[in-house]
PDB file of C-alpha atoms and ligand atoms in Angstrom:
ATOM      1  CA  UNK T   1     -34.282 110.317  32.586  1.00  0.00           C
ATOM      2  CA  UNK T   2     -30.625 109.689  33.345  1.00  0.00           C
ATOM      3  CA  UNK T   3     -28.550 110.505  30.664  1.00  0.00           C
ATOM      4  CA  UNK T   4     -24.914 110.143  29.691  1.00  0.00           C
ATOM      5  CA  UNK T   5     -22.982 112.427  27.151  1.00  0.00           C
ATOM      6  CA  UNK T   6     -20.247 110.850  25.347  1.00  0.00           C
ATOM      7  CA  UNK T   7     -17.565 113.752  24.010  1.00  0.00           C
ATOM      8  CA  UNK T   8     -14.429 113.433  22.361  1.00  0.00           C
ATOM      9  CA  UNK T   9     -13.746 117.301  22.473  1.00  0.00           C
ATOM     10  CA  UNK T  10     -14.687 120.928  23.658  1.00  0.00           C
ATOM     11  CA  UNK T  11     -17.935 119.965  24.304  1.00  0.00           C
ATOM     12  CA  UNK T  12     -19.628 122.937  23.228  1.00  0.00           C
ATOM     13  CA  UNK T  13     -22.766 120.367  22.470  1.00  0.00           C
ATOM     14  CA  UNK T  14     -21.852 119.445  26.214  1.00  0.00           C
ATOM     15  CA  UNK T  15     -22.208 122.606  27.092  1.00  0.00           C
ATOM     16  CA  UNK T  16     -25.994 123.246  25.190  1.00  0.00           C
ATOM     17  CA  UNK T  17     -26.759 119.889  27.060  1.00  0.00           C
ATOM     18  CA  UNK T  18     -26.099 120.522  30.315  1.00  0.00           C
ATOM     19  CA  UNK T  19     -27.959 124.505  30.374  1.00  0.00           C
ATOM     20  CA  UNK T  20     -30.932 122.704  28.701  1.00  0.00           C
ATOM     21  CA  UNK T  21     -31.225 120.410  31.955  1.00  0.00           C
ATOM     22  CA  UNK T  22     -30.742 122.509  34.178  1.00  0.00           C
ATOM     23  CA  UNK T  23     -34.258 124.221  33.331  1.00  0.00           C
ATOM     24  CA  UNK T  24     -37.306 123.270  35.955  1.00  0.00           C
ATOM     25  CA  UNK T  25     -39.474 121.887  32.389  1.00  0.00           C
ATOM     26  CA  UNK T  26     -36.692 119.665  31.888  1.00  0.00           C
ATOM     27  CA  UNK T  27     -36.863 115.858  32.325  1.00  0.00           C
ATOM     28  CA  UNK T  28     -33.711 114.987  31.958  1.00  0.00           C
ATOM     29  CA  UNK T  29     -30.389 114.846  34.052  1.00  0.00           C
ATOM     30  CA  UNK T  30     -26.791 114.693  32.773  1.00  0.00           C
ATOM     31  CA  UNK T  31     -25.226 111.636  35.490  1.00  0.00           C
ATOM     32  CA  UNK T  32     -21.893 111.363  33.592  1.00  0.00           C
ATOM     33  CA  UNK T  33     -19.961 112.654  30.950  1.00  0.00           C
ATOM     34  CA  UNK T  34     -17.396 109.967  29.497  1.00  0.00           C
ATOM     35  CA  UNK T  35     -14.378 111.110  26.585  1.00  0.00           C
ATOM     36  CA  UNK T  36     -12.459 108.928  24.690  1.00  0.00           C
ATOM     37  CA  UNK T  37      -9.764 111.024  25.160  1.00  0.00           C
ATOM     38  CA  UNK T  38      -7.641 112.412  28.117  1.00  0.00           C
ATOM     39  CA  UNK T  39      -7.838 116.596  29.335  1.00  0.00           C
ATOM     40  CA  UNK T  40     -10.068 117.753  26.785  1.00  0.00           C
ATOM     41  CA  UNK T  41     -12.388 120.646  27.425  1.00  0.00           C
ATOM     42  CA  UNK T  42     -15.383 118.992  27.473  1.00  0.00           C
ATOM     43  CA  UNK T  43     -14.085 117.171  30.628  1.00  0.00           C
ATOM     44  CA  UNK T  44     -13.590 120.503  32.363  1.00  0.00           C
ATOM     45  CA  UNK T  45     -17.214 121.530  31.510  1.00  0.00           C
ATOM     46  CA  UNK T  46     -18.578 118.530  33.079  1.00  0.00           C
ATOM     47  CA  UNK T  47     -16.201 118.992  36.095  1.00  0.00           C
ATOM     48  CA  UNK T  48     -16.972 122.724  36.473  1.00  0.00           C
ATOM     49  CA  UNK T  49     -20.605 121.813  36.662  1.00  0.00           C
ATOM     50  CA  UNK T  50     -20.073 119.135  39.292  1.00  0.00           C
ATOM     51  CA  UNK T  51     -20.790 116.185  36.764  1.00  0.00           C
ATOM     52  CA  UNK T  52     -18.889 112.919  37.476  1.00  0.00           C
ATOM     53  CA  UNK T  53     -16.456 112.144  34.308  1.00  0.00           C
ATOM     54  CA  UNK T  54     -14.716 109.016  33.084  1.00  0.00           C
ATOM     55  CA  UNK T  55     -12.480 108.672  30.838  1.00  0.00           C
ATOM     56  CA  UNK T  56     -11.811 105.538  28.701  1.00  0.00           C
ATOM     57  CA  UNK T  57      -8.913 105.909  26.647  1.00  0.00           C
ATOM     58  CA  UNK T  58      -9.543 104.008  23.152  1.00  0.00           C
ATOM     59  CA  UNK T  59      -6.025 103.760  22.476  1.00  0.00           C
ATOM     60  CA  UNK T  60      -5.488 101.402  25.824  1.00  0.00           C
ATOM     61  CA  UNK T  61      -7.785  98.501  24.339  1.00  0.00           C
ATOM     62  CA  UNK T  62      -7.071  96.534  21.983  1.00  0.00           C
ATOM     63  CA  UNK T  63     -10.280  95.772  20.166  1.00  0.00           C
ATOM     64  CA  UNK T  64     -13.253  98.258  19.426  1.00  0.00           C
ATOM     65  CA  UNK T  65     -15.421  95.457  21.275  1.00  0.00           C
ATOM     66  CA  UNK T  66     -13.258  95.252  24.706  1.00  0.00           C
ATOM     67  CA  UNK T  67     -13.194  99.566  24.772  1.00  0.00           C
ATOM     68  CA  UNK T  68     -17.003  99.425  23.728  1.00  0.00           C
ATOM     69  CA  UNK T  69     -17.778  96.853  26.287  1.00  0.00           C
ATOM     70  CA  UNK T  70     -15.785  99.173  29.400  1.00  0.00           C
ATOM     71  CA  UNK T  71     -17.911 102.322  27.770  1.00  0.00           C
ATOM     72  CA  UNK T  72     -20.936  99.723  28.468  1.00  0.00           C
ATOM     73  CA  UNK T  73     -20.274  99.207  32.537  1.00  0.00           C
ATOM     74  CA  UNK T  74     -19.588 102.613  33.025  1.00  0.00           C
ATOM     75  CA  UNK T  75     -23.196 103.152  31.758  1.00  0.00           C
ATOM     76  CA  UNK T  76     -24.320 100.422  33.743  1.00  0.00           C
ATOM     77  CA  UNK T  77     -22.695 101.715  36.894  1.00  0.00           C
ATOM     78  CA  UNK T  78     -24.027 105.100  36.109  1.00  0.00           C
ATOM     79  CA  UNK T  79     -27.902 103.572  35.919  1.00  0.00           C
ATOM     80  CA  UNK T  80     -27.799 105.742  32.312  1.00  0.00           C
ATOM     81  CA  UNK T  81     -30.990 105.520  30.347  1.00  0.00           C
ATOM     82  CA  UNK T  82     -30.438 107.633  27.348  1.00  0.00           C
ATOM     83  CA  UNK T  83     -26.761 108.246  25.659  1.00  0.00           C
ATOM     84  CA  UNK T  84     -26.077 111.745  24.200  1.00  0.00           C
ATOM     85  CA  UNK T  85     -23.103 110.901  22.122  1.00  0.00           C
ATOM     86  CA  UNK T  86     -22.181 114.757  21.214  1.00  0.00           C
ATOM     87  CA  UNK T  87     -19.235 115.234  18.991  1.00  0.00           C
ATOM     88  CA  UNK T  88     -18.133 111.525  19.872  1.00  0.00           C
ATOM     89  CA  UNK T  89     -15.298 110.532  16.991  1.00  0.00           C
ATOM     90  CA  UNK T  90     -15.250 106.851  17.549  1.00  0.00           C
ATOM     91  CA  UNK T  91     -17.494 104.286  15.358  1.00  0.00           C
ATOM     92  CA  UNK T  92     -19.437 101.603  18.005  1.00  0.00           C
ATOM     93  CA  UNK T  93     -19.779  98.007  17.479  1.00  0.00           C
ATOM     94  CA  UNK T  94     -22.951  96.686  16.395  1.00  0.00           C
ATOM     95  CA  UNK T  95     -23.166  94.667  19.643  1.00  0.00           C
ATOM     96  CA  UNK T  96     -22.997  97.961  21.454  1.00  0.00           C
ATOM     97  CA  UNK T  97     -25.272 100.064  19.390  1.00  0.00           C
ATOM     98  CA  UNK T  98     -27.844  97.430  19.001  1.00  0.00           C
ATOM     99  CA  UNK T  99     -28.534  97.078  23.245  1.00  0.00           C
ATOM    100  CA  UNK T 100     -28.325 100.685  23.207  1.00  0.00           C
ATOM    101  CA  UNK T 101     -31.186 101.025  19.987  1.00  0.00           C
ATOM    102  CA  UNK T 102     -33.695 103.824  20.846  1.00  0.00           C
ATOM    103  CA  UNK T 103     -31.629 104.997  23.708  1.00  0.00           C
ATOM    104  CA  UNK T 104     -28.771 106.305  21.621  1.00  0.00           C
ATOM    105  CA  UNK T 105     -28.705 109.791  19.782  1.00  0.00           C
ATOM    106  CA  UNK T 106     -26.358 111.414  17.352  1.00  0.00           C
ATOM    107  CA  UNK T 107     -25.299 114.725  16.341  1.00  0.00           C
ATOM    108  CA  UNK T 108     -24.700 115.109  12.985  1.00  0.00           C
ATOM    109  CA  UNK T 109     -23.351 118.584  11.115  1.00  0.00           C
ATOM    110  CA  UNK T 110     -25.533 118.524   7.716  1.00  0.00           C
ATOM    111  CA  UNK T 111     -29.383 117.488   6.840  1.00  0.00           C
ATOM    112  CA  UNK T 112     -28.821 114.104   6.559  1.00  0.00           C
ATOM    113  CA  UNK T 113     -29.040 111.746   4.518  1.00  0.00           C
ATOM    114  CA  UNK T 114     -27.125 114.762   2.698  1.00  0.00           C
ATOM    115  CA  UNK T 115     -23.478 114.738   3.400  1.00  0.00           C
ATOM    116  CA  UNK T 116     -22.593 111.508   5.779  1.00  0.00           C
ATOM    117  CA  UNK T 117     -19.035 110.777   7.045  1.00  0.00           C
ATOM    118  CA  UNK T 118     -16.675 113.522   8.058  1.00  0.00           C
ATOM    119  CA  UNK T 119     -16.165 117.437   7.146  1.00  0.00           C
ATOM    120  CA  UNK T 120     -19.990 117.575   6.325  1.00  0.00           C
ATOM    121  CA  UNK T 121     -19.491 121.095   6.652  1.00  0.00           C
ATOM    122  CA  UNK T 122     -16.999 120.686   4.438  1.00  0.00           C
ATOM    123  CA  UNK T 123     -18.925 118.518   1.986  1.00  0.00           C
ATOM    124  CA  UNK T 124     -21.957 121.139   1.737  1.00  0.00           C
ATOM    125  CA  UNK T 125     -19.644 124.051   0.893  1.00  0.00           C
ATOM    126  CA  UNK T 126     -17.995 121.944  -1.793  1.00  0.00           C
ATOM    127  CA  UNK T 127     -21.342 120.544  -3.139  1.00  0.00           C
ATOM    128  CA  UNK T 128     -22.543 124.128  -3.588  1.00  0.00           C
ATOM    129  CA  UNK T 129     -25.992 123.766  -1.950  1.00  0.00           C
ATOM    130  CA  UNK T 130     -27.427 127.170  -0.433  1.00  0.00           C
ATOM    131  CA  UNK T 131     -29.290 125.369   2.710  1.00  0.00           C
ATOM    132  CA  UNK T 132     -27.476 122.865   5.068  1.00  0.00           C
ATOM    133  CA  UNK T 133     -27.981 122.465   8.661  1.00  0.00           C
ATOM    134  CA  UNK T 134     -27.746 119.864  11.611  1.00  0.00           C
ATOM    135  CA  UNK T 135     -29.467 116.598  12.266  1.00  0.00           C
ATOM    136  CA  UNK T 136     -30.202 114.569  15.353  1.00  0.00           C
ATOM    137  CA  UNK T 137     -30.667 111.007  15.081  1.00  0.00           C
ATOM    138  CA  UNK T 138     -31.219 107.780  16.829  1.00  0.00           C
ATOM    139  CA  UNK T 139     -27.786 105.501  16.377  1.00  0.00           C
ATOM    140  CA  UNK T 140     -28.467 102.366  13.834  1.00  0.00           C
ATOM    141  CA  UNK T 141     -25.657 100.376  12.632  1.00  0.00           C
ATOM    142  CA  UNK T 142     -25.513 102.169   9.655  1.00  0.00           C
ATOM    143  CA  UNK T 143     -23.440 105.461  10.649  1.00  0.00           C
ATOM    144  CA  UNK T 144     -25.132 108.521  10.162  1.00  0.00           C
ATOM    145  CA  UNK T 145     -28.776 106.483   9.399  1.00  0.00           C
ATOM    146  CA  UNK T 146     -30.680 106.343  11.928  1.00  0.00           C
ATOM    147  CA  UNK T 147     -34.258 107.930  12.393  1.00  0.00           C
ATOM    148  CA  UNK T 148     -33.875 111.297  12.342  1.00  0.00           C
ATOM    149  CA  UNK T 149     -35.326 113.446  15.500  1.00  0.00           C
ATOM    150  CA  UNK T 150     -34.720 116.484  14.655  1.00  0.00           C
ATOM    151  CA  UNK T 151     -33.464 118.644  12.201  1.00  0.00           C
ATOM    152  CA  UNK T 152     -32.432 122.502  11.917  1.00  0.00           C
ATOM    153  CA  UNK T 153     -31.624 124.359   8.083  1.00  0.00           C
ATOM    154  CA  UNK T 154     -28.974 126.527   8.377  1.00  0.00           C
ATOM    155  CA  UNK T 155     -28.178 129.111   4.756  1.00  0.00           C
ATOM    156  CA  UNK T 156     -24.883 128.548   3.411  1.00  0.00           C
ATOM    157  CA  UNK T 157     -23.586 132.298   2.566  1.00  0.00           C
ATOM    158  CA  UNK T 158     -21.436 132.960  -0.507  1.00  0.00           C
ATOM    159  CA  UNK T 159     -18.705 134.979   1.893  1.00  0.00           C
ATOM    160  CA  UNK T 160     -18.509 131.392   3.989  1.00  0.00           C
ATOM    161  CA  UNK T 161     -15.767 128.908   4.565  1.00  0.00           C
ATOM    162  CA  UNK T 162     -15.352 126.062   6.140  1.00  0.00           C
ATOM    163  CA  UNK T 163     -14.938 127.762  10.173  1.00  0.00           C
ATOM    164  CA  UNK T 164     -17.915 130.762   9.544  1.00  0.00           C
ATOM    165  CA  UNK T 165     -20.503 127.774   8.148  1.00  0.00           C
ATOM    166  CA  UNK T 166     -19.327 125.055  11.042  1.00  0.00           C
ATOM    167  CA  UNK T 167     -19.882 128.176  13.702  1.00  0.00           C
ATOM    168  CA  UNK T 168     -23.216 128.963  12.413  1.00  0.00           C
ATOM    169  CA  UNK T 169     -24.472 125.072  12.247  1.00  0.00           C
ATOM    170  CA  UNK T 170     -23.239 124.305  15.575  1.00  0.00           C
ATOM    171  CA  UNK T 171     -25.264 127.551  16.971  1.00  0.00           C
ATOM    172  CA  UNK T 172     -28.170 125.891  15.220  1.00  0.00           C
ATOM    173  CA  UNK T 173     -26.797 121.984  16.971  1.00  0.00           C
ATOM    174  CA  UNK T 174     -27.037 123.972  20.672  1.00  0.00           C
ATOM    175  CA  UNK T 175     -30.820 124.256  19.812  1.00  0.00           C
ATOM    176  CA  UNK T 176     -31.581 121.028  17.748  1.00  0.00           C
ATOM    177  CA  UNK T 177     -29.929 118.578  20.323  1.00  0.00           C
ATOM    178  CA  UNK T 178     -31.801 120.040  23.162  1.00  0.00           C
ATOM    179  CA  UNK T 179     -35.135 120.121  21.800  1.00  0.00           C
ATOM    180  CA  UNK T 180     -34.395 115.966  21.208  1.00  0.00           C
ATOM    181  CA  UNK T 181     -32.836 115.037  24.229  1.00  0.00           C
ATOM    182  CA  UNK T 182     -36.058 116.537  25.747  1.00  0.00           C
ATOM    183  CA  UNK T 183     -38.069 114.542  23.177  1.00  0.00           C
ATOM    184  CA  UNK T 184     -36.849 111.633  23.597  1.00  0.00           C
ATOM    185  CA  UNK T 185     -35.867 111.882  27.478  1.00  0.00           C
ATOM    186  CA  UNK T 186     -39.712 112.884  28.360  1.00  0.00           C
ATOM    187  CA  UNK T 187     -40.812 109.803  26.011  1.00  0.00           C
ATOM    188  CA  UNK T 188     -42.653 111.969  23.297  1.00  0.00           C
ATOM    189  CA  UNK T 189     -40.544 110.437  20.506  1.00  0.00           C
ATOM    190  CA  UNK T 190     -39.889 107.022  20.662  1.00  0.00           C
ATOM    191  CA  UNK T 191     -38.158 104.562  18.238  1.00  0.00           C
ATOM    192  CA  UNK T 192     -40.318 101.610  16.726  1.00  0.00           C
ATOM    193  CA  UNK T 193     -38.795  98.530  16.519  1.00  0.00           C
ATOM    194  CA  UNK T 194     -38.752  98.682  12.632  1.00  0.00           C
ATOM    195  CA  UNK T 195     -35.996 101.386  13.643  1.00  0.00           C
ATOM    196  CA  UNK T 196     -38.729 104.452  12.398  1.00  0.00           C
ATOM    197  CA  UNK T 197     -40.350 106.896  14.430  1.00  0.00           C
ATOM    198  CA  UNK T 198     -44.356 106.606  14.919  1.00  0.00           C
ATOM    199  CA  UNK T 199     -46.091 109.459  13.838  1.00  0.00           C
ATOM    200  CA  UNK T 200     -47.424 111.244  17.186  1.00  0.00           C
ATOM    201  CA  UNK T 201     -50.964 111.107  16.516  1.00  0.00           C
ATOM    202  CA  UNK T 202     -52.406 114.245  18.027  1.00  0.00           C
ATOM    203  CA  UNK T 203     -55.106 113.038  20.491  1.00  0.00           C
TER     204      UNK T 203
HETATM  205  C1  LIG N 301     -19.866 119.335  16.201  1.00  0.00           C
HETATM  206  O1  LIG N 301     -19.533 120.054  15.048  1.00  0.00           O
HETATM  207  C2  LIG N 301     -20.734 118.171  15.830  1.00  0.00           C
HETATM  208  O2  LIG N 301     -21.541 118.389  14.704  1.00  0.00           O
HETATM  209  C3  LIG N 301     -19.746 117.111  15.499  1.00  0.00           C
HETATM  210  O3  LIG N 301     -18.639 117.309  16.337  1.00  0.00           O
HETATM  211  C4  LIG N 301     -18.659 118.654  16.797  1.00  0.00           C
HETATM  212  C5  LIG N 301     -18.773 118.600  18.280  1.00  0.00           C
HETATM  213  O4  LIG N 301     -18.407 119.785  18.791  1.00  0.00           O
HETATM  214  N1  LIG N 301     -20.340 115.814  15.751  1.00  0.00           N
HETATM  215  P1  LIG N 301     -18.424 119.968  20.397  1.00  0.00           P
HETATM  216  O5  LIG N 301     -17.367 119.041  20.959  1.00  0.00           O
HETATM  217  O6  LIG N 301     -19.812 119.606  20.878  1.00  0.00           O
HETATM  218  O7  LIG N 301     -18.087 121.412  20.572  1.00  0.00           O
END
């Protein structure tokens, strides 16, 4: 399966990505890695493991549809199957997300539907729950909804903050994503076209 990552970032999700393909069981390979933003460290990953890059700068278009559609070709150009948006910080168009439905996953720092939007980390802490964790989903329309792949717990401990609980879920994200892209990329999990995931009956 060729597969795009989309990274706004360091790319430390990137980074879980691209070891995970590199394994002989995988069925997956990483064919470009695009950032909405210019000399990030994600982009040096990518580079250092001789992955082409784009960049498409969301601050030279002047619509969300025109920087979604260039986002679109490059993925087209690139032959991409499956889109790995990992730590991604812009919101697509529902033109964009509904052509890519079932191809598109999500990395998302709480056990959702707990905790949507930003600082989920943040969120958990505040809401005083004792489990949180990390959640891979396929991208709907509705942010942070779609069916959910996979999901790791991760124990909120009373010494944490903010940084020592975001470290610890995105140790548990460098497993979780992973374990979907293979999922999904080897054709395992697939998403219905009621937007829910069959269950895999065991043959
Ligand atoms: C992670 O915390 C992820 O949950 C969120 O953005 C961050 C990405 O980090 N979506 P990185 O760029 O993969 O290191």
């Amino acid at each position: 399966t060729r597969v795009a990552v989309l990274i706004s970032g360091s790319g430390t999700n990137l980074q879980a990505l691209m070891e995970q393909v590199k394994k002989p069981s995988s069925s997956a390979e990483i064919v470009v890695v695009i950032s909405n933003r210019p000399g990030v460290m994600g982009l040096k990953r990518a580079s250092m493991a001789g992955i082409q890059t784009r960049v498409v700068d969301h601050k030279l278009y002047g619509s969300r549809a025109e920087f979604d559609g260039t986002i679109d070709k490059v993925l087209e150009e690139f032959g991409v199957e499956l889109v790995c948006l990992a730590g991604f910080m812009r919101i697509l168009t529902g033109p964009f997300v509904r052509k890519w439905s079932g191809k598109m996953l999500n990395i998302h720092p709480s056990l959702l539907p707990s905790f949507k939007g930003v600082n989920a980390q943040k969120q958990a802490l505040q809401a005083g729950v004792r489990v949180t964790g990390c959640t891979v989903h396929f991208v709907a329309e509705e942010v942070d909804a779609g069916a959910i792949v996979v999901q790791e717990a991760v124990p909120i401990l009373v010494t944490d903050t903010e940084d020592s609980l975001s470290e610890r879920i995105r140790e548990a994200e460098h497993r979780a994503f992973p374990a979907a892209l293979e999922l999904v990329g080897s054709g395992a999990v697939k998403l219905r076209d009621d937007g829910r995931i069959p269950p895999s009956v065991k043959l």
